[in-house]
XYZ file of C-alpha atoms in Angstrom:
161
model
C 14.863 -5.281 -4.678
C 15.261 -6.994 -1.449
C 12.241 -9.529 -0.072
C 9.685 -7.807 1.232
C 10.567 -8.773 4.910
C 13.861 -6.222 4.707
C 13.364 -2.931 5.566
C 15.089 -0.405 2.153
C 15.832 2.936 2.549
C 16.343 5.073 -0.960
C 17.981 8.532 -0.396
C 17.156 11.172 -3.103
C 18.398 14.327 -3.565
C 16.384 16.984 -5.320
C 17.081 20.194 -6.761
C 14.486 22.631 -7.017
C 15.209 25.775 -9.198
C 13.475 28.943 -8.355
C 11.545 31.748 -10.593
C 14.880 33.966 -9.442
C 17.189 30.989 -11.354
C 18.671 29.836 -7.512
C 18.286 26.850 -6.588
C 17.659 24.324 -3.285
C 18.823 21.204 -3.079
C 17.655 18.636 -0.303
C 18.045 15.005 1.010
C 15.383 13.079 1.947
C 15.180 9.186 2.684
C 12.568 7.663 1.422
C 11.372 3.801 3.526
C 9.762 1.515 1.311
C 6.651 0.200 2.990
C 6.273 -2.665 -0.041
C 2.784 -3.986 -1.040
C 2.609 -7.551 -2.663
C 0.396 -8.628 -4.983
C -0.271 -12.109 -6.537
C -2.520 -13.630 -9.260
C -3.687 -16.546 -9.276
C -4.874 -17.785 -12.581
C -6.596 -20.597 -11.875
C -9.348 -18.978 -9.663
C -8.825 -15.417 -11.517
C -8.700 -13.409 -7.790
C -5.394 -11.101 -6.609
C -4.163 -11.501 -3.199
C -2.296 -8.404 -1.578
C -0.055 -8.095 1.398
C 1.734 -5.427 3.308
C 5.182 -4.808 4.836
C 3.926 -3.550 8.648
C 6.564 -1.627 10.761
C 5.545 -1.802 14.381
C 8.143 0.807 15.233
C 7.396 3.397 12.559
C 3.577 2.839 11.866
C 2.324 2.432 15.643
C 5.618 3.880 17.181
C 6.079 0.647 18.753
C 2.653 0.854 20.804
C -0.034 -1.729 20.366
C -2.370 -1.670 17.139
C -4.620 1.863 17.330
C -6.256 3.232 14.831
C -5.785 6.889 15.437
C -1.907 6.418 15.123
C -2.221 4.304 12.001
C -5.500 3.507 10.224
C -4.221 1.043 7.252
C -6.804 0.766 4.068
C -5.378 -0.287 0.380
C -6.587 2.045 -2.081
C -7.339 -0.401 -5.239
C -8.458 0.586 -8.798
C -9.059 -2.550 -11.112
C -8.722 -1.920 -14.909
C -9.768 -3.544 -18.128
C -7.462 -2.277 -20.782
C -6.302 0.449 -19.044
C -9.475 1.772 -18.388
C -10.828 2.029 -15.008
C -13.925 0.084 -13.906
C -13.704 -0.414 -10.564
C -12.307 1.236 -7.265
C -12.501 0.310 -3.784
C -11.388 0.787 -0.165
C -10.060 -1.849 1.855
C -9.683 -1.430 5.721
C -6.539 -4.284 7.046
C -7.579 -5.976 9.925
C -3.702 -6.000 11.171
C -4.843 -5.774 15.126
C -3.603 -9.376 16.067
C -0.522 -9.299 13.804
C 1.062 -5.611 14.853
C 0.268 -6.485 19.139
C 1.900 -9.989 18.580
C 5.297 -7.984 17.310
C 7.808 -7.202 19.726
C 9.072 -3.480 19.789
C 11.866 -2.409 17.610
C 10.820 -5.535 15.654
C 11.726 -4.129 11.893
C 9.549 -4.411 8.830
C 7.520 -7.461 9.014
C 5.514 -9.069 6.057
C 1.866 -9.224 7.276
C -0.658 -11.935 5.772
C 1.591 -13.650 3.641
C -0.044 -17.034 4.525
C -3.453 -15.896 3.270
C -3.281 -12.520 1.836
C -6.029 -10.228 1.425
C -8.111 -10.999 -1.018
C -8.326 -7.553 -3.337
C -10.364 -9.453 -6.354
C -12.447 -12.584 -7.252
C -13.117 -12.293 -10.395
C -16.244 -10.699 -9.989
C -15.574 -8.000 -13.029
C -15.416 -9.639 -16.641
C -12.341 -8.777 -18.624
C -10.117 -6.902 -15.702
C -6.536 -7.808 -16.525
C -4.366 -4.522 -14.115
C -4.942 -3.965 -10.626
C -2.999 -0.631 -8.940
C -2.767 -0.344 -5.349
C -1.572 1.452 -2.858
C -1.521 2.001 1.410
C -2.960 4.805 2.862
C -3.108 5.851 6.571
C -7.274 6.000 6.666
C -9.889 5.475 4.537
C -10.557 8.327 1.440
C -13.425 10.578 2.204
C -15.104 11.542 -0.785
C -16.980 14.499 1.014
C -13.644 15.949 1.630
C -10.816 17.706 -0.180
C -8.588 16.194 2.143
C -6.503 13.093 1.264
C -5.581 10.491 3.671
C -1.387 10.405 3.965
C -0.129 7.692 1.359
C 2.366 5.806 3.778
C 6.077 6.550 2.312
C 5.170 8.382 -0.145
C 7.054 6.942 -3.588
C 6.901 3.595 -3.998
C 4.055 3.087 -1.648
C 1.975 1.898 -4.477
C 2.518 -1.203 -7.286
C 0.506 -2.314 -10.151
C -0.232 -5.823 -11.020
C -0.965 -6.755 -14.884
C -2.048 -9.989 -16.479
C -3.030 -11.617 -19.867
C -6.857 -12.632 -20.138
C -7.159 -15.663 -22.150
């Protein structure tokens, strides 16, 4: 995969076959918005950050939430078993109105990352996560968009000593 920073596209074509044995094919392209996550041992936290697309996520208008609302959905495991899941809303105001239009896909708290865990769980060893265009409402039956779709989440998985 290319860093973060560069934008991928991934064309996939599907074929769907029908109850009547016909079938439809279609194209679509698929843009990676890419979610990093990083472990550091010594402390025992995870650290996440986000590929932001000024262009595509606020259609190159300053930061708003009603045109892009960015939370990461994150479930933390202990052998595969989940024991924790939580809603984070990204503070990305300052970053997206200090990009120029047109600027591409730009990696967003790299310096200092969001900090996703810290250790507070005993024995968590995966963490999955993924972007979401608002928070989840669990009051609703309606889900939040997940931002590009495949590949829009990534899973993180370490060895507890």
């Amino acid at each position: 995969m290319p860093p973060l920073s560069e934008e991928a596209t991934t064309t996939v074509t599907l074929t769907l076959e029908l109850n009547d044995n016909t079938t439809i094919t279609k194209t679509i392209n698929i843009i990676r918005t890419a979610i990093e996550l990083t472990y550091f041992e010594e402390t025992n936290t995870v650290k996440a950050g986000y590929v932001a697309h000024k262009a595509y996520l606020y259609n190159n208008q300053p930061h708003n939430d009603e045109i892009f609302d960015a939370y990461l959905q994150v479930m933390l495991y202990r052998d595969n078993k989940v024991v924790e899941y939580k809603q984070i809303q990204i503070d990305d105001e300052d970053f997206i109105n200090n990009l120029e239009e047109d600027s591409g896909a730009m990696e967003s708290f790299s310096d200092k990352g969001i900090e996703i865990f810290k250790g507070e769980i005993e024995g968590v060893n995966k963490i999955s996560v993924f972007l979401t265009n608002g928070p989840i409402d669990f009051n609703s039956d309606v889900l939040p968009s997940i931002e590009f779709g495949i590949g829009s989440g990534v899973t993180l998985e370490w060895v507890n000593d």
